[in-house]
Amino acid sequence: MTENLFGAVRRWIEMDPDAKTRSALAQLLTRAEDSDASAAEELQRLFSGRLAFGTAGLRAELGPGPLRMNRLVVRQTAAGMLSYAEEQLARAQQGADNPQDLMRSGARKIVIGFDARHQSDEFAADTAEIFSAAGWEVHLFTRPGPTPLLARQVLVLDAEIGVMVTASHNPPQDNGYKVYLGGELSRFLEPHGRGVGAQIVAPVDQDIAARIAELVDADTPADASASSPEAGSDVAAGAARTHPVTDEARSSYEREALELLDPQTYPQRDLHVVYTAMHGVGGEMVTSLLRAGGFTVTPVAEQFEPDPDFPTADFPNPEEPGALDLALKTAESENADLVLANDPDADRLSAAVYDDAAGAWRQLSGDEIGALLGRHLLERGPLRPQADGGAPVLANSIVSSRLLERLCQVRGVGHAATLTGFKWLARVAHMSFGYEEAIGFNVDPEHVKDKDGVSAALIFAEMTASLKSRGISLIAALDEIAAEAGVFVTGQVTIRVSDLSELGKVTAALRAQPPAEIAGSAVVESLDLTQDPLPGTELSEATKTDALIYLTEAGDRVIVRPSGTEPKVKCYLEAVADTPGVDADPEAIGAARAQAAERLEQLRTSMESMLS
């Protein structure tokens, strides 16, 4: 076992293009060969498997070896992705009516973006080199930028593949790799066309992972210059096919985003926004857009410039307790109307407002922001008309609140609920607005097939300024929505496990012994998403997921789902109260909220006991 491990480490060192990770492994290996037990244990941890490639791409701590994010893992991933794409495009060409049209210059094209995390630019450059050497037309961003900017560029270029190097809101020591499909490759794999420009879903992720494994098992060097029959080995010629994605892409995005505003119907601009980029890449674009839109913006200076060490936020997620402290302090001193925050890659949006009743600032939940934006878009109409003339649909993930669905029902507008993640929301036909409770929103699905915290910030400011002009706070607006559609209160219970391999045991135990009641209310309906489709959808291998849904007689909903990226099981809770009615006063709405909140705590206690 030890010699096999040491041999694998030596081979990895030979292939690793990064001097720093080579050196770190070489030092560990020397110590382990000298009978240092701690070094041997560390090597065993680093080489006990391989970083899994899935629908979330890759995401892990930076470091050496196959279980960490590093240049060799990225190059192997890119090589496997390239091999898979070449095979699928060849299949598409064989079945095409006019193969020459399919293989036009637009067909073998990739666009690559990156954020400001440690080594993001290196991972992007490695990916570009692999594809360029194989004869692909590579479009590489010239500087760090937001994830939605990359997602948009996949559609602008009609590229087969988009790669974004980012770990979103993970801790500073992490990095990741997100993959989008577009162009002819996406149209071949999903003939209905709804996945063009969106992140990959099953079984594409599994097929790419299998191809990566095949190349690694065959000990194939992570050099793709020979993987394409047309590529040859002239890397210099490949480099000539690399095109810089310049700031014109940013300017074009901003022009389209500003077109989303409706200055005729919503001309109000009396709004002072405090904005934090959370040390990420959204600051430049968001402040530029808000100012161009006519709003007053004060950035949180300490968190504005991109910084991969995130010095004021150990866990740079706006949802984390304390993450908005600097922004709230700035808002207090500036007497601002609204706090807006992005996560480091600017695909998510958080907001906080001053609550007069509580006498303090309050951060809104993702479900509250989703309901507010949803109602605003219902009242002003879709930001862009449907290209095919279809009736617009609002959508949210299944773990989000049912409030938007109820509001759509009340107003006679189409609604869809999808599996968790924007990779599914992006595939909803005729979607004009979509959101997920983890502060992900998309107000412009025509141009970005992913969550977008940049354009969402602009529309949220438009809505807030309009409400302010009528003397309505965001808290009061939430009460108006509750009066019309009902009171829905949400919360979570999180069960942490020792590692990812333990995740399935929690849901397996519930399948073996399903609950007959939760918090004293009988379970009247249950869904197992490994066997049952979501309402209005069809079950397929791609949509099967390890999640359980329970509805109770009291109207509660409980969803249990293992996390896709972290060693924890999430339990999503929702309690409801009767609709107070559109003429209800704030006191009646407050009483209904208190009733639902009390029920939510009962659900929390019940599920903590059940899952412990």
XYZ file of C-alpha atoms in Angstrom:
612
model
C 0.000 0.000 0.000
C 2.773 2.436 0.975
C 4.802 1.800 -2.188
C 1.677 2.199 -4.341
C 0.973 5.500 -2.628
C 4.535 6.724 -2.992
C 4.544 5.706 -6.658
C 1.349 7.665 -7.294
C 2.871 10.707 -5.584
C 6.039 10.474 -7.670
C 4.028 10.256 -10.883
C 1.922 13.252 -9.846
C 5.068 15.280 -9.144
C 6.372 14.407 -12.630
C 3.192 15.694 -14.300
C 2.446 18.709 -12.070
C 3.177 21.981 -13.956
C 3.137 24.080 -10.760
C 6.468 24.454 -8.963
C 4.798 25.315 -5.642
C 2.585 22.214 -5.447
C 5.429 20.036 -6.801
C 7.677 21.290 -4.031
C 5.026 20.780 -1.339
C 4.473 17.175 -2.430
C 8.190 16.456 -2.769
C 8.784 17.634 0.790
C 5.924 15.497 2.101
C 7.194 12.488 0.178
C 10.734 12.866 1.519
C 9.442 13.034 5.068
C 7.139 10.057 4.534
C 9.951 7.972 3.052
C 11.967 8.839 6.179
C 9.186 7.230 8.280
C 7.425 10.455 9.258
C 3.936 9.099 10.084
C 2.215 12.497 9.907
C 3.579 13.114 6.397
C 2.449 9.659 5.281
C -1.022 10.326 6.694
C -1.213 13.659 4.884
C -0.240 12.008 1.584
C -2.888 9.367 2.175
C -5.503 12.099 2.666
C -4.407 13.906 -0.490
C -4.373 10.749 -2.633
C -7.280 8.733 -1.203
C -9.514 9.537 -4.173
C -10.125 12.167 -6.799
C -11.964 15.465 -6.651
C -15.440 14.697 -7.964
C -16.643 16.492 -11.070
C -20.408 17.072 -11.019
C -23.123 19.503 -12.032
C -21.440 22.077 -9.779
C -18.186 21.426 -11.642
C -15.276 21.378 -9.201
C -14.912 23.106 -5.854
C -12.336 22.397 -3.148
C -9.429 23.703 -1.125
C -6.306 24.735 -3.026
C -3.385 22.368 -2.637
C -1.441 19.496 -4.192
C -2.780 16.102 -5.272
C -5.950 14.765 -6.894
C -8.272 15.793 -4.043
C -7.378 19.490 -4.139
C -7.812 22.302 -6.633
C -4.532 22.774 -8.489
C -3.196 23.259 -12.000
C -2.835 19.556 -12.793
C -6.406 18.755 -11.680
C -7.641 21.657 -13.818
C -5.607 20.546 -16.847
C -6.859 16.970 -16.503
C -10.406 18.256 -16.169
C -10.043 20.458 -19.238
C -8.549 17.569 -21.230
C -11.433 15.282 -20.276
C -13.981 17.969 -21.067
C -12.335 18.571 -24.437
C -12.311 14.865 -25.300
C -15.996 14.570 -24.411
C -16.934 17.678 -26.416
C -14.985 16.504 -29.483
C -16.771 13.157 -29.419
C -20.223 14.716 -29.086
C -19.578 17.248 -31.854
C -18.397 14.437 -34.123
C -21.627 12.559 -33.411
C -23.636 15.702 -34.124
C -21.787 16.184 -37.410
C -22.495 12.611 -38.501
C -26.224 13.114 -37.979
C -26.466 16.629 -39.422
C -28.256 17.355 -42.704
C -25.427 19.697 -43.659
C -22.253 18.742 -41.725
C -20.263 21.647 -43.180
C -22.674 24.141 -41.638
C -22.277 22.459 -38.260
C -18.500 22.661 -38.304
C -18.376 26.327 -39.270
C -15.985 28.529 -37.328
C -18.630 29.053 -34.621
C -18.666 25.393 -33.671
C -15.462 24.547 -31.708
C -15.496 27.628 -29.498
C -14.931 28.115 -25.744
C -15.113 31.224 -23.554
C -13.294 31.326 -20.210
C -13.767 33.731 -17.305
C -12.287 33.930 -13.823
C -12.709 35.778 -10.543
C -10.036 37.285 -8.285
C -9.359 34.262 -6.072
C -5.909 32.767 -5.675
C -4.837 31.021 -8.921
C -8.097 31.735 -10.779
C -6.167 33.394 -13.595
C -3.742 30.436 -13.772
C -6.555 27.876 -13.978
C -8.204 29.928 -16.712
C -4.937 30.141 -18.667
C -4.350 26.389 -18.341
C -7.825 25.679 -19.698
C -7.240 28.097 -22.568
C -3.964 26.398 -23.445
C -5.523 22.914 -23.536
C -8.328 23.958 -25.875
C -6.223 26.282 -28.013
C -3.635 23.562 -28.651
C -6.458 21.288 -29.796
C -7.566 23.755 -32.453
C -10.469 25.408 -30.668
C -11.226 29.111 -30.889
C -10.587 30.325 -27.345
C -12.032 33.537 -25.884
C -10.308 34.379 -22.610
C -11.298 37.305 -20.381
C -8.462 39.746 -19.880
C -9.221 40.412 -16.209
C -11.334 39.069 -13.338
C -15.088 39.578 -13.603
C -18.492 38.437 -12.333
C -19.888 34.986 -13.109
C -22.999 36.408 -14.875
C -20.715 38.262 -17.296
C -19.171 34.936 -18.343
C -22.584 33.266 -18.553
C -23.820 36.058 -20.847
C -20.756 35.756 -23.059
C -21.502 32.073 -23.738
C -24.685 33.249 -25.472
C -23.095 36.292 -27.123
C -20.425 34.136 -28.763
C -22.695 31.108 -29.268
C -19.835 29.129 -27.726
C -19.958 25.376 -27.206
C -18.435 25.617 -23.745
C -18.157 28.262 -21.051
C -15.869 27.912 -18.044
C -15.914 30.153 -15.002
C -13.104 29.743 -12.485
C -14.638 30.662 -9.133
C -15.530 29.235 -5.740
C -18.345 31.744 -5.330
C -18.754 32.491 -1.601
C -16.531 29.688 -0.249
C -13.692 30.474 2.203
C -10.474 32.109 0.923
C -8.514 28.855 0.674
C -10.946 27.376 -1.887
C -11.371 27.640 -5.621
C -13.658 26.034 -8.200
C -14.579 25.479 -11.837
C -18.079 25.915 -13.306
C -19.017 24.610 -16.762
C -21.699 25.870 -19.156
C -22.759 24.368 -22.490
C -24.014 26.314 -25.494
C -23.860 26.437 -29.263
C -24.147 23.299 -31.372
C -22.970 21.081 -28.521
C -25.873 22.102 -26.292
C -28.411 21.976 -29.108
C -27.287 18.443 -29.957
C -27.443 17.204 -26.364
C -30.740 18.982 -25.538
C -32.706 19.239 -28.803
C -35.504 21.308 -27.196
C -32.927 24.096 -26.842
C -33.782 25.256 -23.319
C -30.348 24.414 -21.943
C -28.338 26.594 -24.317
C -26.006 28.737 -22.224
C -26.847 27.053 -18.906
C -24.697 25.036 -16.528
C -24.379 21.332 -17.213
C -26.830 18.807 -15.760
C -26.838 15.017 -15.524
C -25.854 12.905 -17.366
C -23.387 15.306 -19.019
C -21.511 15.801 -15.743
C -21.226 12.042 -15.256
C -20.041 11.526 -18.831
C -17.379 14.225 -18.498
C -16.291 12.791 -15.136
C -15.985 9.355 -16.738
C -13.882 10.767 -19.566
C -11.580 12.520 -17.094
C -11.194 9.238 -15.197
C -10.388 7.365 -18.418
C -7.624 9.809 -19.298
C -6.207 9.720 -15.767
C -6.350 5.902 -15.589
C -4.600 5.681 -18.939
C -1.901 7.964 -17.527
C -2.538 10.381 -20.378
C -0.580 13.622 -19.986
C -2.798 16.654 -19.462
C -1.870 18.006 -22.874
C -4.703 18.005 -25.372
C -2.716 18.907 -28.470
C -3.224 15.429 -29.942
C -6.820 14.852 -28.847
C -8.354 16.341 -31.979
C -7.738 14.809 -35.410
C -7.446 18.341 -36.813
C -5.311 19.836 -34.105
C -1.760 18.763 -34.837
C 0.889 19.745 -32.312
C 1.583 23.355 -33.148
C 0.896 25.095 -29.850
C 1.973 28.441 -31.297
C -0.740 28.145 -33.928
C -3.180 27.345 -31.126
C -2.161 30.455 -29.238
C -3.067 32.495 -32.300
C -6.622 31.275 -31.907
C -6.915 32.791 -28.415
C -8.974 35.987 -28.484
C -9.063 38.423 -25.548
C -12.477 39.229 -24.088
C -12.003 42.896 -23.333
C -13.945 45.526 -21.407
C -16.270 45.906 -24.374
C -18.049 42.802 -23.031
C -18.621 44.682 -19.752
C -19.883 47.760 -21.556
C -22.254 45.664 -23.650
C -23.591 43.917 -20.545
C -24.155 47.260 -18.833
C -26.014 48.681 -21.841
C -28.376 45.696 -21.848
C -28.862 45.857 -18.079
C -29.792 49.551 -18.183
C -32.389 48.724 -20.841
C -34.167 46.668 -18.165
C -35.138 49.841 -16.297
C -38.496 51.456 -17.053
C -37.891 55.189 -16.506
C -41.293 56.134 -17.936
C -43.361 54.078 -15.475
C -40.776 54.049 -12.671
C -38.876 57.345 -12.940
C -38.127 57.648 -9.218
C -34.421 57.782 -8.354
C -34.445 59.257 -4.847
C -32.632 56.330 -3.260
C -29.346 56.138 -1.362
C -27.765 52.694 -1.589
C -24.832 51.399 0.440
C -23.173 48.613 -1.508
C -20.580 45.992 -0.581
C -18.711 43.811 -3.054
C -17.541 41.535 -0.202
C -13.945 41.751 -1.526
C -15.181 40.268 -4.801
C -15.449 41.274 -8.435
C -18.875 42.944 -8.543
C -18.006 46.380 -7.215
C -16.995 48.124 -10.414
C -19.984 46.967 -12.465
C -22.673 47.316 -9.791
C -21.708 50.832 -8.692
C -21.359 51.880 -12.336
C -24.810 50.548 -13.180
C -26.540 52.033 -10.143
C -25.032 55.444 -10.791
C -25.820 55.262 -14.511
C -29.377 54.388 -13.504
C -29.588 57.583 -11.451
C -29.253 56.201 -7.909
C -26.908 57.450 -5.183
C -24.332 54.833 -4.175
C -21.856 54.686 -1.310
C -19.508 51.676 -1.554
C -18.171 50.015 1.587
C -14.576 51.094 1.062
C -12.995 48.321 3.154
C -14.638 45.613 1.013
C -14.722 47.222 -2.429
C -11.473 46.151 -4.095
C -11.088 42.460 -5.012
C -8.937 40.660 -2.438
C -8.531 36.863 -2.497
C -7.738 36.798 1.231
C -11.118 38.379 2.171
C -9.539 40.182 5.156
C -12.818 41.425 6.688
C -14.882 38.283 5.990
C -13.542 34.851 6.876
C -16.552 33.321 5.149
C -17.452 35.800 2.385
C -21.112 34.857 2.090
C -23.604 37.709 2.613
C -25.922 35.239 4.372
C -23.384 34.474 7.103
C -23.924 36.183 10.487
C -21.797 39.317 10.696
C -20.944 39.423 6.995
C -22.875 42.677 6.493
C -21.697 44.395 9.676
C -19.464 46.881 7.842
C -22.194 47.640 5.315
C -24.782 48.203 8.041
C -22.385 50.459 9.930
C -21.838 52.487 6.763
C -25.581 52.645 6.098
C -26.171 53.939 9.616
C -23.582 56.695 9.274
C -24.755 57.628 5.757
C -28.467 57.541 6.655
C -28.953 55.286 3.612
C -32.217 53.795 2.405
C -30.950 50.385 1.367
C -27.988 48.028 1.707
C -27.122 45.785 -1.234
C -24.433 43.104 -1.195
C -23.009 40.652 -3.684
C -21.066 37.513 -2.957
C -17.477 37.471 -4.321
C -18.374 36.389 -7.889
C -21.472 38.650 -7.931
C -23.992 36.017 -8.952
C -25.957 36.408 -5.701
C -27.625 39.435 -4.137
C -28.482 40.244 -0.540
C -30.357 43.262 0.819
C -30.993 44.906 4.164
C -33.440 47.648 5.152
C -34.195 49.667 8.234
C -37.127 48.260 10.177
C -38.855 51.158 11.930
C -40.860 48.874 14.200
C -37.741 47.086 15.445
C -35.599 50.227 15.414
C -32.783 48.402 13.660
C -31.529 47.280 10.263
C -32.831 43.918 9.088
C -31.372 41.659 6.428
C -34.007 40.258 4.087
C -34.119 36.550 3.359
C -33.765 35.180 -0.145
C -37.442 34.283 -0.125
C -38.413 37.839 0.887
C -36.276 39.339 -1.885
C -37.743 36.824 -4.332
C -41.303 37.743 -3.372
C -40.591 41.479 -3.609
C -38.932 41.214 -7.018
C -41.615 38.814 -8.224
C -44.436 41.171 -7.330
C -42.612 44.126 -8.871
C -42.196 42.257 -12.144
C -45.806 41.090 -12.080
C -46.925 44.697 -11.755
C -44.615 46.252 -14.333
C -44.704 43.303 -16.727
C -41.782 41.224 -17.998
C -38.560 43.153 -18.388
C -38.294 41.769 -21.906
C -41.039 40.207 -24.056
C -40.806 36.483 -24.747
C -38.990 35.941 -28.025
C -41.549 33.364 -29.191
C -44.563 35.253 -27.867
C -45.293 32.735 -25.106
C -46.934 33.743 -21.855
C -44.306 34.646 -19.233
C -43.686 32.286 -16.336
C -42.217 33.066 -12.913
C -40.225 30.277 -11.282
C -38.351 29.269 -8.165
C -36.527 26.232 -6.868
C -38.523 23.667 -4.908
C -36.689 24.476 -1.660
C -37.747 28.114 -1.926
C -40.959 29.409 -0.363
C -44.343 28.667 -1.905
C -45.265 32.365 -1.548
C -44.365 33.330 -5.140
C -46.371 30.397 -6.460
C -49.397 31.512 -4.428
C -49.008 35.098 -5.630
C -48.885 33.891 -9.241
C -52.033 31.835 -8.648
C -53.843 34.845 -7.212
C -52.863 36.954 -10.235
C -53.432 34.274 -12.847
C -49.826 34.062 -14.014
C -47.890 30.907 -14.864
C -45.484 29.501 -12.297
C -42.963 26.659 -12.256
C -41.012 24.962 -9.451
C -37.768 23.202 -10.289
C -35.089 21.115 -8.681
C -32.481 23.023 -6.687
C -30.025 25.132 -8.663
C -30.140 27.624 -11.497
C -29.053 24.932 -13.914
C -32.709 23.816 -13.677
C -34.330 27.241 -13.437
C -32.475 28.306 -16.593
C -34.275 25.527 -18.474
C -37.827 26.681 -17.617
C -39.687 27.537 -20.815
C -40.808 31.196 -21.067
C -39.286 32.128 -17.693
C -39.270 35.885 -17.175
C -38.030 35.802 -13.568
C -36.552 33.048 -11.436
C -35.066 32.788 -7.985
C -33.773 30.401 -5.330
C -33.843 30.981 -1.603
C -30.034 31.026 -1.366
C -30.154 34.684 -2.591
C -29.943 33.791 -6.290
C -32.074 35.842 -8.735
C -32.403 36.226 -12.497
C -34.324 39.185 -13.897
C -33.020 38.811 -17.464
C -33.156 35.122 -18.501
C -32.893 36.036 -22.180
C -29.298 37.207 -21.811
C -27.990 35.307 -18.772
C -28.846 31.652 -18.123
C -27.778 31.760 -14.489
C -28.340 33.737 -11.342
C -27.188 37.322 -11.683
C -26.630 39.578 -8.704
C -25.609 42.531 -10.880
C -28.756 43.185 -12.924
C -30.910 42.079 -9.971
C -29.346 44.865 -7.878
C -30.401 47.418 -10.488
C -34.028 46.247 -10.596
C -34.200 45.952 -6.807
C -33.131 49.607 -6.584
C -35.818 50.615 -9.118
C -38.469 48.824 -7.065
C -37.307 50.272 -3.729
C -37.194 53.830 -5.082
C -40.715 53.471 -6.444
C -42.023 52.205 -3.120
C -40.205 54.976 -1.238
C -41.852 57.612 -3.433
C -45.228 56.290 -2.276
C -44.191 56.182 1.372
C -44.048 52.366 1.454
C -41.110 50.587 3.077
C -39.935 47.173 1.959
C -41.237 45.773 5.254
C -44.666 47.233 4.523
C -44.488 45.861 0.970
C -43.917 42.378 2.404
C -47.032 42.857 4.524
C -48.973 43.803 1.395
C -47.838 40.592 -0.293
C -48.800 38.569 2.789
C -52.236 40.160 2.874
C -52.786 39.204 -0.751
C -51.196 35.751 -0.908
C -50.792 34.522 2.656
C -48.129 34.276 5.331
C -45.282 31.873 4.579
C -42.413 31.625 7.073
C -39.298 29.637 6.193
C -36.262 28.315 8.051
C -33.621 25.611 7.949
C -32.144 22.847 10.036
C -28.641 21.726 9.070
C -27.205 18.365 10.039
C -23.443 18.137 9.582
C -21.758 14.806 8.867
C -18.113 13.757 9.023
C -17.641 13.600 5.246
C -19.551 13.557 1.953
C -19.827 9.751 1.975
C -22.125 9.952 5.013
C -24.706 12.205 3.330
C -26.965 9.505 1.902
C -27.404 7.748 5.234
C -29.728 10.452 6.584
C -32.211 10.254 3.711
C -31.852 6.468 3.559
C -32.969 6.254 7.204
C -36.037 8.400 6.439
C -36.935 6.184 3.475
C -36.663 3.101 5.687
C -38.855 4.666 8.359
C -40.830 7.624 6.929
C -42.467 9.989 9.413
C -46.208 9.608 9.928
C -46.400 13.024 11.543
C -44.222 16.082 12.008
C -44.643 18.430 14.956
C -47.971 16.804 15.801
C -49.500 17.164 12.320
C -50.096 14.132 10.107
C -48.046 13.796 6.930
C -50.676 13.806 4.173
C -48.369 13.690 1.151
C -44.754 12.721 0.573
C -42.486 12.728 -2.464
C -39.232 10.871 -2.943
C -37.461 12.636 -5.794
C -35.463 9.524 -6.604
C -38.771 7.936 -7.634
C -41.385 10.688 -7.947
C -41.317 13.645 -10.354
C -41.985 17.178 -9.256
C -45.575 18.219 -10.070
C -45.837 19.212 -13.724
C -42.615 17.452 -14.730
C -41.528 14.024 -15.869
C -39.077 11.811 -13.993
C -35.860 10.959 -15.819
C -32.367 9.842 -14.925
C -31.285 13.476 -15.224
C -33.901 14.754 -12.769
C -33.638 12.053 -10.120
C -32.197 13.578 -6.978
C -31.779 12.545 -3.358
C -34.490 14.677 -1.766
C -37.616 13.964 0.302
C -40.649 16.260 0.541
C -43.303 16.031 3.242
C -46.568 18.010 3.383
C -48.599 18.007 6.593
C -52.248 18.418 7.392
C -51.442 21.794 8.966
C -50.088 23.036 5.624
C -46.421 22.737 6.597
C -43.772 21.637 4.138
C -40.492 19.923 5.037
C -37.770 19.081 2.490
C -34.707 17.023 3.369
C -31.812 17.159 0.899
C -28.082 16.429 1.134
C -25.880 19.336 0.088
C -24.207 18.939 -3.277
C -20.945 20.613 -2.219
C -20.603 20.386 1.582
C -20.766 17.553 4.176
C -24.182 18.478 5.529
C -27.836 17.604 5.092
C -30.188 20.551 4.730
C -33.752 20.445 6.013
C -35.931 23.231 4.581
C -38.944 24.169 6.708
C -42.011 26.190 5.803
C -45.005 27.037 7.974
C -48.072 28.953 6.812
C -50.899 31.006 8.238
C -54.242 31.864 6.696
C -54.304 34.762 4.270
C -55.312 37.813 6.329
C -56.996 39.428 3.308
C -56.094 42.478 1.262
C -57.867 44.789 3.707
C -56.080 43.383 6.759
C -54.331 45.877 9.022
C -50.682 45.479 10.078
C -51.740 44.109 13.466
C -53.630 41.201 11.881
C -50.735 40.439 9.580
C -48.341 40.558 12.523
C -50.530 38.109 14.435
C -50.537 35.743 11.447
C -46.756 35.988 11.193
C -46.386 35.210 14.893
C -48.632 32.173 14.486
C -46.583 30.879 11.564
C -43.286 31.616 13.330
C -44.401 29.620 16.355
C -45.314 26.723 14.095
C -41.924 26.987 12.377
C -40.142 26.541 15.707
C -42.221 23.439 16.362
C -41.144 22.065 12.987
C -37.513 22.892 13.765
C -37.626 21.066 17.103
C -39.352 18.066 15.562
C -36.872 17.708 12.683
C -33.812 18.230 14.882
C -35.037 15.385 17.062
C -35.863 13.179 14.069
C -32.517 13.690 12.312
C -30.194 13.658 15.309
